[in-house]
Amino acid sequence: MVAYFTIAFLAVFLALIPSNKKLGLNCAFLVITIFLAIRYKWGNDYVAYLEMYQNFNTANFDLFDIEKNAALRGGKEYGWVILNRIFGTLHLGFFGMVIALTIFENWVIRRMILKFVEPKYYLVAIVFYVFSTWFPTDASMMRQYLCVCLYMLVVELMVDKKVRGYLFWSIGIIMLGTTFHLSTMITMATLPAFYIHFKNSSKSYLLMAGIGVILFLWNTYGFQYIGSALVQFMIADEGVRGYAVYAGEQGEIASSGLGVIFSYIKLVVLLFILPKIAEKDKQSIILLVIASYFIAAIAAIIPPAGRMVLFFTVWEIVLWPWLFKFAKRHPWMFVVILAQLLIMSKEIIDFFYSPIWHYHFFEYHTIFSASEWI
């Protein structure tokens, strides 16, 4: 935990470089990337992924035999098998794969900050990244973190709409993501959101109010009526049953009652400011964050669905800098931002002291402590 906070504060300090904001951001991500790239047995799933890598690379059939590769993952997610075997074939090892994935993932997150955040708010983005549980998440959820970053590239394509055939490229990237983690399929449903634009009008505010009521009813009453049937469907799969146990354990460190109340306050704020923001790209990203509230209700009944929320909540890294700018014209927003920072601080401390995460996260190790290159 000491190593984590040291790197987090160092990243914030580097982001404070006043003369060149982009240089500060680059330096911050450099130390973050190095910290995550050379980790060793830091993260709940680290050892499981290492054993998976070793198991996949004992296979002696063709590297790109999809059917046989899929069989190693229970008939699904063959992309992850092939990726592991590529690094094994090139003799780069598991460490090499972790380093490559870490570099790619942090390059994507940095790219999104550069694209969607104004330079003078880079510091805010870094703070909300390194002091949230998103930072250590990369150390555990290797497959899904990769898929989340792939989806961030999809969002960039859909927002810009500059690349010829951008929709087909987006669908292709999502389908690629499903070969690493099946939860990526849910992001297909978000593509229509990038064609929606709200005007600053009374009709838009009525629509936002309607969405708020629907979300409240959905979270409070609606999903429980169909939840039991979906639970039975989900647990019919042995793999999902095992995963549900793990995801259920994660639910034990869910936010306190105060945190839940604040999440609804945050939802009201997002619904309020959505029509006020003229930029279509920002509206689309705010809609993604709002969508996380639908998924959260499902996760309360089906714990594995909680992982799907990550595709949407990651956008809070660029959302909070926008809200910080918004607060300059609406000072009451600073209260919301301060509350979010306090809740994040509690959550990250709880994370490291949770019996679920403590053993694998509290003490940081590097690959240099390993007896050999694995």
GROMACS .gro file of C-alpha atoms in nm:
model
  374
    1MET     CA    1   0.000   0.000   0.000
    2VAL     CA    2   0.291   0.233   0.074
    3ALA     CA    3   0.430   0.177  -0.277
    4TYR     CA    4   0.087   0.246  -0.429
    5PHE     CA    5   0.038   0.578  -0.251
    6THR     CA    6   0.397   0.680  -0.321
    7ILE     CA    7   0.342   0.633  -0.695
    8ALA     CA    8  -0.002   0.798  -0.679
    9PHE     CA    9   0.132   1.114  -0.510
   10LEU     CA   10   0.436   1.117  -0.740
   11ALA     CA   11   0.205   1.104  -1.045
   12VAL     CA   12   0.003   1.396  -0.908
   13PHE     CA   13   0.322   1.592  -0.835
   14LEU     CA   14   0.450   1.536  -1.189
   15ALA     CA   15   0.114   1.643  -1.332
   16LEU     CA   16   0.165   1.975  -1.152
   17ILE     CA   17   0.445   2.073  -1.389
   18PRO     CA   18   0.318   2.423  -1.479
   19SER     CA   19   0.525   2.507  -1.786
   20ASN     CA   20   0.417   2.211  -1.998
   21LYS     CA   21   0.092   2.038  -1.905
   22LYS     CA   22   0.136   1.762  -2.163
   23LEU     CA   23   0.487   1.687  -2.036
   24GLY     CA   24   0.347   1.664  -1.684
   25LEU     CA   25   0.078   1.422  -1.799
   26ASN     CA   26   0.333   1.211  -1.988
   27CYS     CA   27   0.564   1.195  -1.686
   28ALA     CA   28   0.274   1.096  -1.460
   29PHE     CA   29   0.174   0.813  -1.691
   30LEU     CA   30   0.535   0.703  -1.727
   31VAL     CA   31   0.567   0.630  -1.354
   32ILE     CA   32   0.219   0.473  -1.343
   33THR     CA   33   0.303   0.247  -1.637
   34ILE     CA   34   0.640   0.139  -1.495
   35PHE     CA   35   0.481   0.068  -1.155
   36LEU     CA   36   0.213  -0.156  -1.307
   37ALA     CA   37   0.435  -0.313  -1.573
   38ILE     CA   38   0.695  -0.454  -1.332
   39ARG     CA   39   0.449  -0.578  -1.069
   40TYR     CA   40   0.483  -0.937  -0.952
   41LYS     CA   41   0.208  -1.127  -0.774
   42TRP     CA   42   0.036  -0.795  -0.704
   43GLY     CA   43  -0.335  -0.846  -0.767
   44ASN     CA   44  -0.586  -1.116  -0.679
   45ASP     CA   45  -0.579  -1.286  -1.018
   46TYR     CA   46  -0.208  -1.247  -1.093
   47VAL     CA   47  -0.112  -1.604  -1.000
   48ALA     CA   48  -0.418  -1.746  -1.176
   49TYR     CA   49  -0.323  -1.565  -1.498
   50LEU     CA   50   0.036  -1.686  -1.464
   51GLU     CA   51  -0.081  -2.046  -1.428
   52MET     CA   52  -0.318  -1.994  -1.720
   53TYR     CA   53  -0.028  -1.869  -1.933
   54GLN     CA   54   0.186  -2.170  -1.844
   55ASN     CA   55  -0.100  -2.410  -1.916
   56PHE     CA   56  -0.180  -2.254  -2.255
   57ASN     CA   57   0.183  -2.274  -2.363
   58THR     CA   58   0.202  -2.649  -2.307
   59ALA     CA   59  -0.032  -2.693  -2.606
   60ASN     CA   60   0.136  -2.841  -2.913
   61PHE     CA   61  -0.127  -2.770  -3.179
   62ASP     CA   62  -0.136  -2.488  -3.435
   63LEU     CA   63  -0.117  -2.142  -3.279
   64PHE     CA   64  -0.423  -2.012  -3.466
   65ASP     CA   65  -0.644  -2.322  -3.442
   66ILE     CA   66  -0.945  -2.139  -3.303
   67GLU     CA   67  -1.146  -2.449  -3.209
   68LYS     CA   68  -0.865  -2.610  -3.008
   69ASN     CA   69  -0.761  -2.281  -2.850
   70ALA     CA   70  -1.121  -2.216  -2.747
   71ALA     CA   71  -1.133  -2.560  -2.587
   72LEU     CA   72  -0.862  -2.447  -2.345
   73ARG     CA   73  -1.105  -2.180  -2.221
   74GLY     CA   74  -1.413  -2.400  -2.207
   75GLY     CA   75  -1.505  -2.332  -2.569
   76LYS     CA   76  -1.490  -1.953  -2.544
   77GLU     CA   77  -1.255  -1.654  -2.519
   78TYR     CA   78  -1.000  -1.809  -2.752
   79GLY     CA   79  -0.843  -1.467  -2.814
   80TRP     CA   80  -0.691  -1.469  -2.468
   81VAL     CA   81  -0.546  -1.815  -2.531
   82ILE     CA   82  -0.391  -1.707  -2.862
   83LEU     CA   83  -0.248  -1.389  -2.707
   84ASN     CA   84  -0.080  -1.593  -2.432
   85ARG     CA   85   0.055  -1.842  -2.682
   86ILE     CA   86   0.193  -1.565  -2.907
   87PHE     CA   87   0.405  -1.431  -2.620
   88GLY     CA   88   0.511  -1.787  -2.536
   89THR     CA   89   0.606  -1.859  -2.898
   90LEU     CA   90   0.811  -1.539  -2.914
   91HIS     CA   91   0.982  -1.637  -2.584
   92LEU     CA   92   0.879  -1.305  -2.428
   93GLY     CA   93   0.724  -1.478  -2.131
   94PHE     CA   94   0.438  -1.390  -1.902
   95PHE     CA   95   0.629  -1.088  -1.774
   96GLY     CA   96   0.667  -0.964  -2.132
   97MET     CA   97   0.293  -0.999  -2.189
   98VAL     CA   98   0.209  -0.808  -1.870
   99ILE     CA   99   0.450  -0.529  -1.966
  100ALA     CA  100   0.307  -0.505  -2.321
  101LEU     CA  101  -0.056  -0.499  -2.199
  102THR     CA  102   0.023  -0.238  -1.933
  103ILE     CA  103   0.191  -0.011  -2.187
  104PHE     CA  104  -0.101  -0.043  -2.428
  105GLU     CA  105  -0.369   0.013  -2.164
  106ASN     CA  106  -0.210   0.320  -2.010
  107TRP     CA  107  -0.140   0.457  -2.357
  108VAL     CA  108  -0.514   0.432  -2.427
  109ILE     CA  109  -0.616   0.602  -2.101
  110ARG     CA  110  -0.360   0.879  -2.156
  111ARG     CA  111  -0.489   0.915  -2.514
  112MET     CA  112  -0.846   0.962  -2.388
  113ILE     CA  113  -0.737   1.228  -2.139
  114LEU     CA  114  -0.547   1.414  -2.412
  115LYS     CA  115  -0.850   1.398  -2.638
  116PHE     CA  116  -1.133   1.481  -2.401
  117VAL     CA  117  -0.975   1.691  -2.126
  118GLU     CA  118  -0.841   2.045  -2.156
  119PRO     CA  119  -0.470   2.075  -2.062
  120LYS     CA  120  -0.538   2.289  -1.755
  121TYR     CA  121  -0.753   2.006  -1.614
  122TYR     CA  122  -0.505   1.720  -1.672
  123LEU     CA  123  -0.421   1.731  -1.301
  124VAL     CA  124  -0.786   1.669  -1.210
  125ALA     CA  125  -0.797   1.366  -1.441
  126ILE     CA  126  -0.480   1.222  -1.284
  127VAL     CA  127  -0.617   1.270  -0.931
  128PHE     CA  128  -0.943   1.095  -1.014
  129TYR     CA  129  -0.750   0.814  -1.184
  130VAL     CA  130  -0.478   0.732  -0.932
  131PHE     CA  131  -0.691   0.773  -0.620
  132SER     CA  132  -0.975   0.556  -0.745
  133THR     CA  133  -0.981   0.176  -0.743
  134TRP     CA  134  -0.936   0.195  -1.121
  135PHE     CA  135  -0.561   0.227  -1.077
  136PRO     CA  136  -0.505  -0.107  -0.895
  137THR     CA  137  -0.781  -0.275  -1.098
  138ASP     CA  138  -0.534  -0.317  -1.385
  139ALA     CA  139  -0.325  -0.542  -1.163
  140SER     CA  140  -0.602  -0.797  -1.120
  141MET     CA  141  -0.857  -0.793  -1.402
  142MET     CA  142  -0.613  -0.839  -1.691
  143ARG     CA  143  -0.860  -0.963  -1.951
  144GLN     CA  144  -1.139  -0.720  -1.883
  145TYR     CA  145  -0.909  -0.423  -1.837
  146LEU     CA  146  -0.777  -0.493  -2.186
  147CYS     CA  147  -1.134  -0.507  -2.317
  148VAL     CA  148  -1.228  -0.181  -2.144
  149CYS     CA  149  -0.935  -0.009  -2.315
  150LEU     CA  150  -1.037  -0.156  -2.651
  151TYR     CA  151  -1.385  -0.015  -2.591
  152MET     CA  152  -1.234   0.327  -2.520
  153LEU     CA  153  -1.089   0.317  -2.871
  154VAL     CA  154  -1.437   0.228  -2.999
  155VAL     CA  155  -1.576   0.536  -2.825
  156GLU     CA  156  -1.311   0.749  -2.993
  157LEU     CA  157  -1.408   0.609  -3.334
  158MET     CA  158  -1.778   0.663  -3.271
  159VAL     CA  159  -1.730   1.016  -3.140
  160ASP     CA  160  -1.505   1.133  -3.423
  161LYS     CA  161  -1.681   0.949  -3.706
  162LYS     CA  162  -1.380   1.038  -3.924
  163VAL     CA  163  -1.249   0.693  -4.013
  164ARG     CA  164  -1.419   0.543  -4.317
  165GLY     CA  165  -1.640   0.259  -4.203
  166TYR     CA  166  -1.600   0.367  -3.838
  167LEU     CA  167  -1.915   0.176  -3.732
  168PHE     CA  168  -1.790  -0.150  -3.882
  169TRP     CA  169  -1.446  -0.095  -3.726
  170SER     CA  170  -1.617  -0.034  -3.391
  171ILE     CA  171  -1.821  -0.353  -3.418
  172GLY     CA  172  -1.507  -0.543  -3.518
  173ILE     CA  173  -1.314  -0.418  -3.215
  174ILE     CA  174  -1.601  -0.511  -2.984
  175MET     CA  175  -1.616  -0.860  -3.135
  176LEU     CA  176  -1.240  -0.890  -3.086
  177GLY     CA  177  -1.290  -0.792  -2.723
  178THR     CA  178  -1.542  -1.073  -2.672
  179THR     CA  179  -1.266  -1.323  -2.754
  180PHE     CA  180  -1.082  -1.194  -2.445
  181HIS     CA  181  -1.382  -1.139  -2.215
  182LEU     CA  182  -1.743  -1.214  -2.308
  183SER     CA  183  -1.876  -0.919  -2.106
  184THR     CA  184  -1.753  -0.691  -2.387
  185MET     CA  185  -2.065  -0.784  -2.585
  186ILE     CA  186  -2.276  -0.549  -2.372
  187THR     CA  187  -2.097  -0.250  -2.524
  188MET     CA  188  -2.261  -0.327  -2.858
  189ALA     CA  189  -2.584  -0.188  -2.713
  190THR     CA  190  -2.420   0.150  -2.652
  191LEU     CA  191  -2.343   0.231  -3.017
  192PRO     CA  192  -2.678   0.411  -3.079
  193ALA     CA  193  -2.592   0.655  -2.796
  194PHE     CA  194  -2.334   0.819  -3.022
  195TYR     CA  195  -2.607   0.937  -3.260
  196ILE     CA  196  -2.813   1.107  -2.987
  197HIS     CA  197  -2.791   1.480  -2.915
  198PHE     CA  198  -2.983   1.675  -2.651
  199LYS     CA  199  -3.060   2.044  -2.684
  200ASN     CA  200  -3.072   2.286  -2.393
  201SER     CA  201  -3.452   2.301  -2.388
  202SER     CA  202  -3.746   2.228  -2.162
  203LYS     CA  203  -3.816   1.909  -2.361
  204SER     CA  204  -3.466   1.782  -2.286
  205TYR     CA  205  -3.507   1.851  -1.915
  206LEU     CA  206  -3.840   1.670  -1.911
  207LEU     CA  207  -3.672   1.377  -2.083
  208MET     CA  208  -3.389   1.383  -1.825
  209ALA     CA  209  -3.648   1.383  -1.547
  210GLY     CA  210  -3.818   1.087  -1.711
  211ILE     CA  211  -3.489   0.897  -1.735
  212GLY     CA  212  -3.424   0.971  -1.368
  213VAL     CA  213  -3.764   0.835  -1.265
  214ILE     CA  214  -3.715   0.524  -1.480
  215LEU     CA  215  -3.373   0.462  -1.328
  216PHE     CA  216  -3.510   0.502  -0.976
  217LEU     CA  217  -3.802   0.264  -1.041
  218TRP     CA  218  -3.571   0.020  -1.221
  219ASN     CA  219  -3.320   0.013  -0.936
  220THR     CA  220  -3.583   0.005  -0.663
  221TYR     CA  221  -3.862  -0.215  -0.798
  222GLY     CA  222  -3.836  -0.315  -1.161
  223PHE     CA  223  -3.541  -0.549  -1.179
  224GLN     CA  224  -3.641  -0.765  -0.883
  225TYR     CA  225  -3.937  -0.904  -1.081
  226ILE     CA  226  -3.720  -1.043  -1.359
  227GLY     CA  227  -3.405  -1.092  -1.153
  228SER     CA  228  -3.484  -1.440  -1.020
  229ALA     CA  229  -3.542  -1.581  -1.370
  230LEU     CA  230  -3.215  -1.431  -1.495
  231VAL     CA  231  -3.031  -1.568  -1.194
  232GLN     CA  232  -3.149  -1.919  -1.275
  233PHE     CA  233  -3.039  -1.870  -1.635
  234MET     CA  234  -2.696  -1.739  -1.534
  235ILE     CA  235  -2.615  -2.007  -1.277
  236ALA     CA  236  -2.702  -2.282  -1.523
  237ASP     CA  237  -2.348  -2.236  -1.654
  238GLU     CA  238  -2.085  -2.389  -1.424
  239GLY     CA  239  -1.825  -2.128  -1.516
  240VAL     CA  240  -2.063  -1.845  -1.434
  241ARG     CA  241  -2.146  -2.007  -1.101
  242GLY     CA  242  -1.782  -2.006  -1.002
  243TYR     CA  243  -1.740  -1.651  -1.123
  244ALA     CA  244  -2.051  -1.542  -0.936
  245VAL     CA  245  -1.893  -1.651  -0.609
  246TYR     CA  246  -1.587  -1.436  -0.679
  247ALA     CA  247  -1.796  -1.141  -0.795
  248GLY     CA  248  -2.017  -1.183  -0.491
  249GLU     CA  249  -1.716  -1.149  -0.268
  250GLN     CA  250  -1.638  -0.821  -0.438
  251GLY     CA  251  -1.983  -0.700  -0.345
  252GLU     CA  252  -1.886  -0.724   0.020
  253ILE     CA  253  -1.681  -0.405  -0.015
  254ALA     CA  254  -1.959  -0.212  -0.181
  255SER     CA  255  -2.014   0.148  -0.083
  256SER     CA  256  -2.183   0.237   0.241
  257GLY     CA  257  -2.539   0.366   0.255
  258LEU     CA  258  -2.406   0.720   0.235
  259GLY     CA  259  -2.212   0.627  -0.079
  260VAL     CA  260  -2.528   0.489  -0.240
  261ILE     CA  261  -2.718   0.809  -0.161
  262PHE     CA  262  -2.437   1.017  -0.309
  263SER     CA  263  -2.437   0.804  -0.625
  264TYR     CA  264  -2.799   0.908  -0.681
  265ILE     CA  265  -2.711   1.271  -0.616
  266LYS     CA  266  -2.440   1.235  -0.878
  267LEU     CA  267  -2.695   1.084  -1.118
  268VAL     CA  268  -2.925   1.385  -1.070
  269VAL     CA  269  -2.631   1.617  -1.137
  270LEU     CA  270  -2.545   1.432  -1.460
  271LEU     CA  271  -2.906   1.443  -1.578
  272PHE     CA  272  -2.917   1.816  -1.498
  273ILE     CA  273  -2.599   1.914  -1.684
  274LEU     CA  274  -2.640   1.682  -1.984
  275PRO     CA  275  -2.857   1.922  -2.190
  276LYS     CA  276  -2.638   2.216  -2.085
  277ILE     CA  277  -2.331   2.066  -2.251
  278ALA     CA  278  -2.332   2.155  -2.618
  279GLU     CA  279  -2.058   1.914  -2.731
  280LYS     CA  280  -2.208   1.594  -2.868
  281ASP     CA  281  -1.904   1.386  -2.776
  282LYS     CA  282  -1.930   1.487  -2.410
  283GLN     CA  283  -2.302   1.412  -2.408
  284SER     CA  284  -2.233   1.061  -2.539
  285ILE     CA  285  -1.978   0.992  -2.266
  286ILE     CA  286  -2.210   1.124  -1.994
  287LEU     CA  287  -2.476   0.886  -2.126
  288LEU     CA  288  -2.230   0.599  -2.082
  289VAL     CA  289  -2.178   0.693  -1.717
  290ILE     CA  290  -2.556   0.717  -1.669
  291ALA     CA  291  -2.590   0.370  -1.825
  292SER     CA  292  -2.380   0.230  -1.541
  293TYR     CA  293  -2.678   0.283  -1.309
  294PHE     CA  294  -2.884   0.033  -1.509
  295ILE     CA  295  -2.603  -0.223  -1.489
  296ALA     CA  296  -2.557  -0.162  -1.116
  297ALA     CA  297  -2.916  -0.271  -1.054
  298ILE     CA  298  -2.856  -0.593  -1.249
  299ALA     CA  299  -2.535  -0.657  -1.053
  300ALA     CA  300  -2.732  -0.643  -0.727
  301ILE     CA  301  -2.915  -0.957  -0.843
  302ILE     CA  302  -2.650  -1.115  -1.068
  303PRO     CA  303  -2.305  -1.036  -0.922
  304PRO     CA  304  -2.107  -1.126  -1.241
  305ALA     CA  305  -2.286  -0.840  -1.417
  306GLY     CA  306  -2.100  -0.602  -1.187
  307ARG     CA  307  -1.793  -0.637  -1.409
  308MET     CA  308  -1.992  -0.485  -1.697
  309VAL     CA  309  -2.016  -0.157  -1.505
  310LEU     CA  310  -1.642  -0.107  -1.560
  311PHE     CA  311  -1.693  -0.032  -1.929
  312PHE     CA  312  -1.893   0.276  -1.830
  313THR     CA  313  -1.753   0.396  -1.498
  314VAL     CA  314  -1.402   0.428  -1.646
  315TRP     CA  315  -1.525   0.741  -1.823
  316GLU     CA  316  -1.543   0.920  -1.491
  317ILE     CA  317  -1.169   0.980  -1.540
  318VAL     CA  318  -1.258   1.241  -1.803
  319LEU     CA  319  -1.599   1.329  -1.658
  320TRP     CA  320  -1.472   1.488  -1.336
  321PRO     CA  321  -1.246   1.739  -1.514
  322TRP     CA  322  -1.556   1.850  -1.707
  323LEU     CA  323  -1.751   1.888  -1.383
  324PHE     CA  324  -1.460   2.081  -1.233
  325LYS     CA  325  -1.482   2.327  -1.524
  326PHE     CA  326  -1.862   2.337  -1.487
  327ALA     CA  327  -1.817   2.424  -1.118
  328LYS     CA  328  -1.650   2.755  -1.206
  329ARG     CA  329  -1.988   2.878  -1.330
  330HIS     CA  330  -2.190   2.680  -1.077
  331PRO     CA  331  -1.998   2.683  -0.744
  332TRP     CA  332  -2.234   2.432  -0.580
  333MET     CA  333  -2.067   2.167  -0.797
  334PHE     CA  334  -1.751   2.196  -0.585
  335VAL     CA  335  -1.948   2.039  -0.299
  336VAL     CA  336  -2.023   1.738  -0.520
  337ILE     CA  337  -1.658   1.714  -0.628
  338LEU     CA  338  -1.535   1.734  -0.268
  339ALA     CA  339  -1.783   1.465  -0.162
  340GLN     CA  340  -1.663   1.242  -0.446
  341LEU     CA  341  -1.300   1.285  -0.338
  342LEU     CA  342  -1.385   1.198   0.022
  343ILE     CA  343  -1.578   0.887  -0.083
  344MET     CA  344  -1.295   0.781  -0.315
  345SER     CA  345  -1.045   0.822  -0.031
  346LYS     CA  346  -1.253   0.596   0.193
  347GLU     CA  347  -1.302   0.340  -0.083
  348ILE     CA  348  -0.931   0.312  -0.165
  349ILE     CA  349  -0.840   0.269   0.203
  350ASP     CA  350  -1.116   0.009   0.245
  351PHE     CA  351  -0.986  -0.162  -0.068
  352PHE     CA  352  -0.640  -0.224   0.075
  353TYR     CA  353  -0.772  -0.334   0.415
  354SER     CA  354  -1.051  -0.553   0.278
  355PRO     CA  355  -0.999  -0.925   0.358
  356ILE     CA  356  -1.069  -0.992  -0.011
  357TRP     CA  357  -0.791  -0.774  -0.152
  358HIS     CA  358  -0.553  -0.719   0.139
  359TYR     CA  359  -0.332  -1.026   0.095
  360HIS     CA  360  -0.266  -0.973  -0.276
  361PHE     CA  361  -0.246  -0.592  -0.279
  362PHE     CA  362  -0.113  -0.462   0.050
  363GLU     CA  363   0.250  -0.552  -0.018
  364TYR     CA  364   0.396  -0.463  -0.358
  365HIS     CA  365   0.651  -0.688  -0.531
  366THR     CA  366   0.839  -0.641  -0.858
  367ILE     CA  367   0.951  -0.891  -1.121
  368PHE     CA  368   1.307  -0.834  -1.001
  369SER     CA  369   1.221  -1.034  -0.689
  370ALA     CA  370   1.136  -1.340  -0.903
  371SER     CA  371   1.404  -1.610  -0.929
  372GLU     CA  372   1.385  -1.609  -1.309
  373TRP     CA  373   1.213  -1.449  -1.607
  374ILE     CA  374   0.880  -1.627  -1.635
   0.00000   0.00000   0.00000
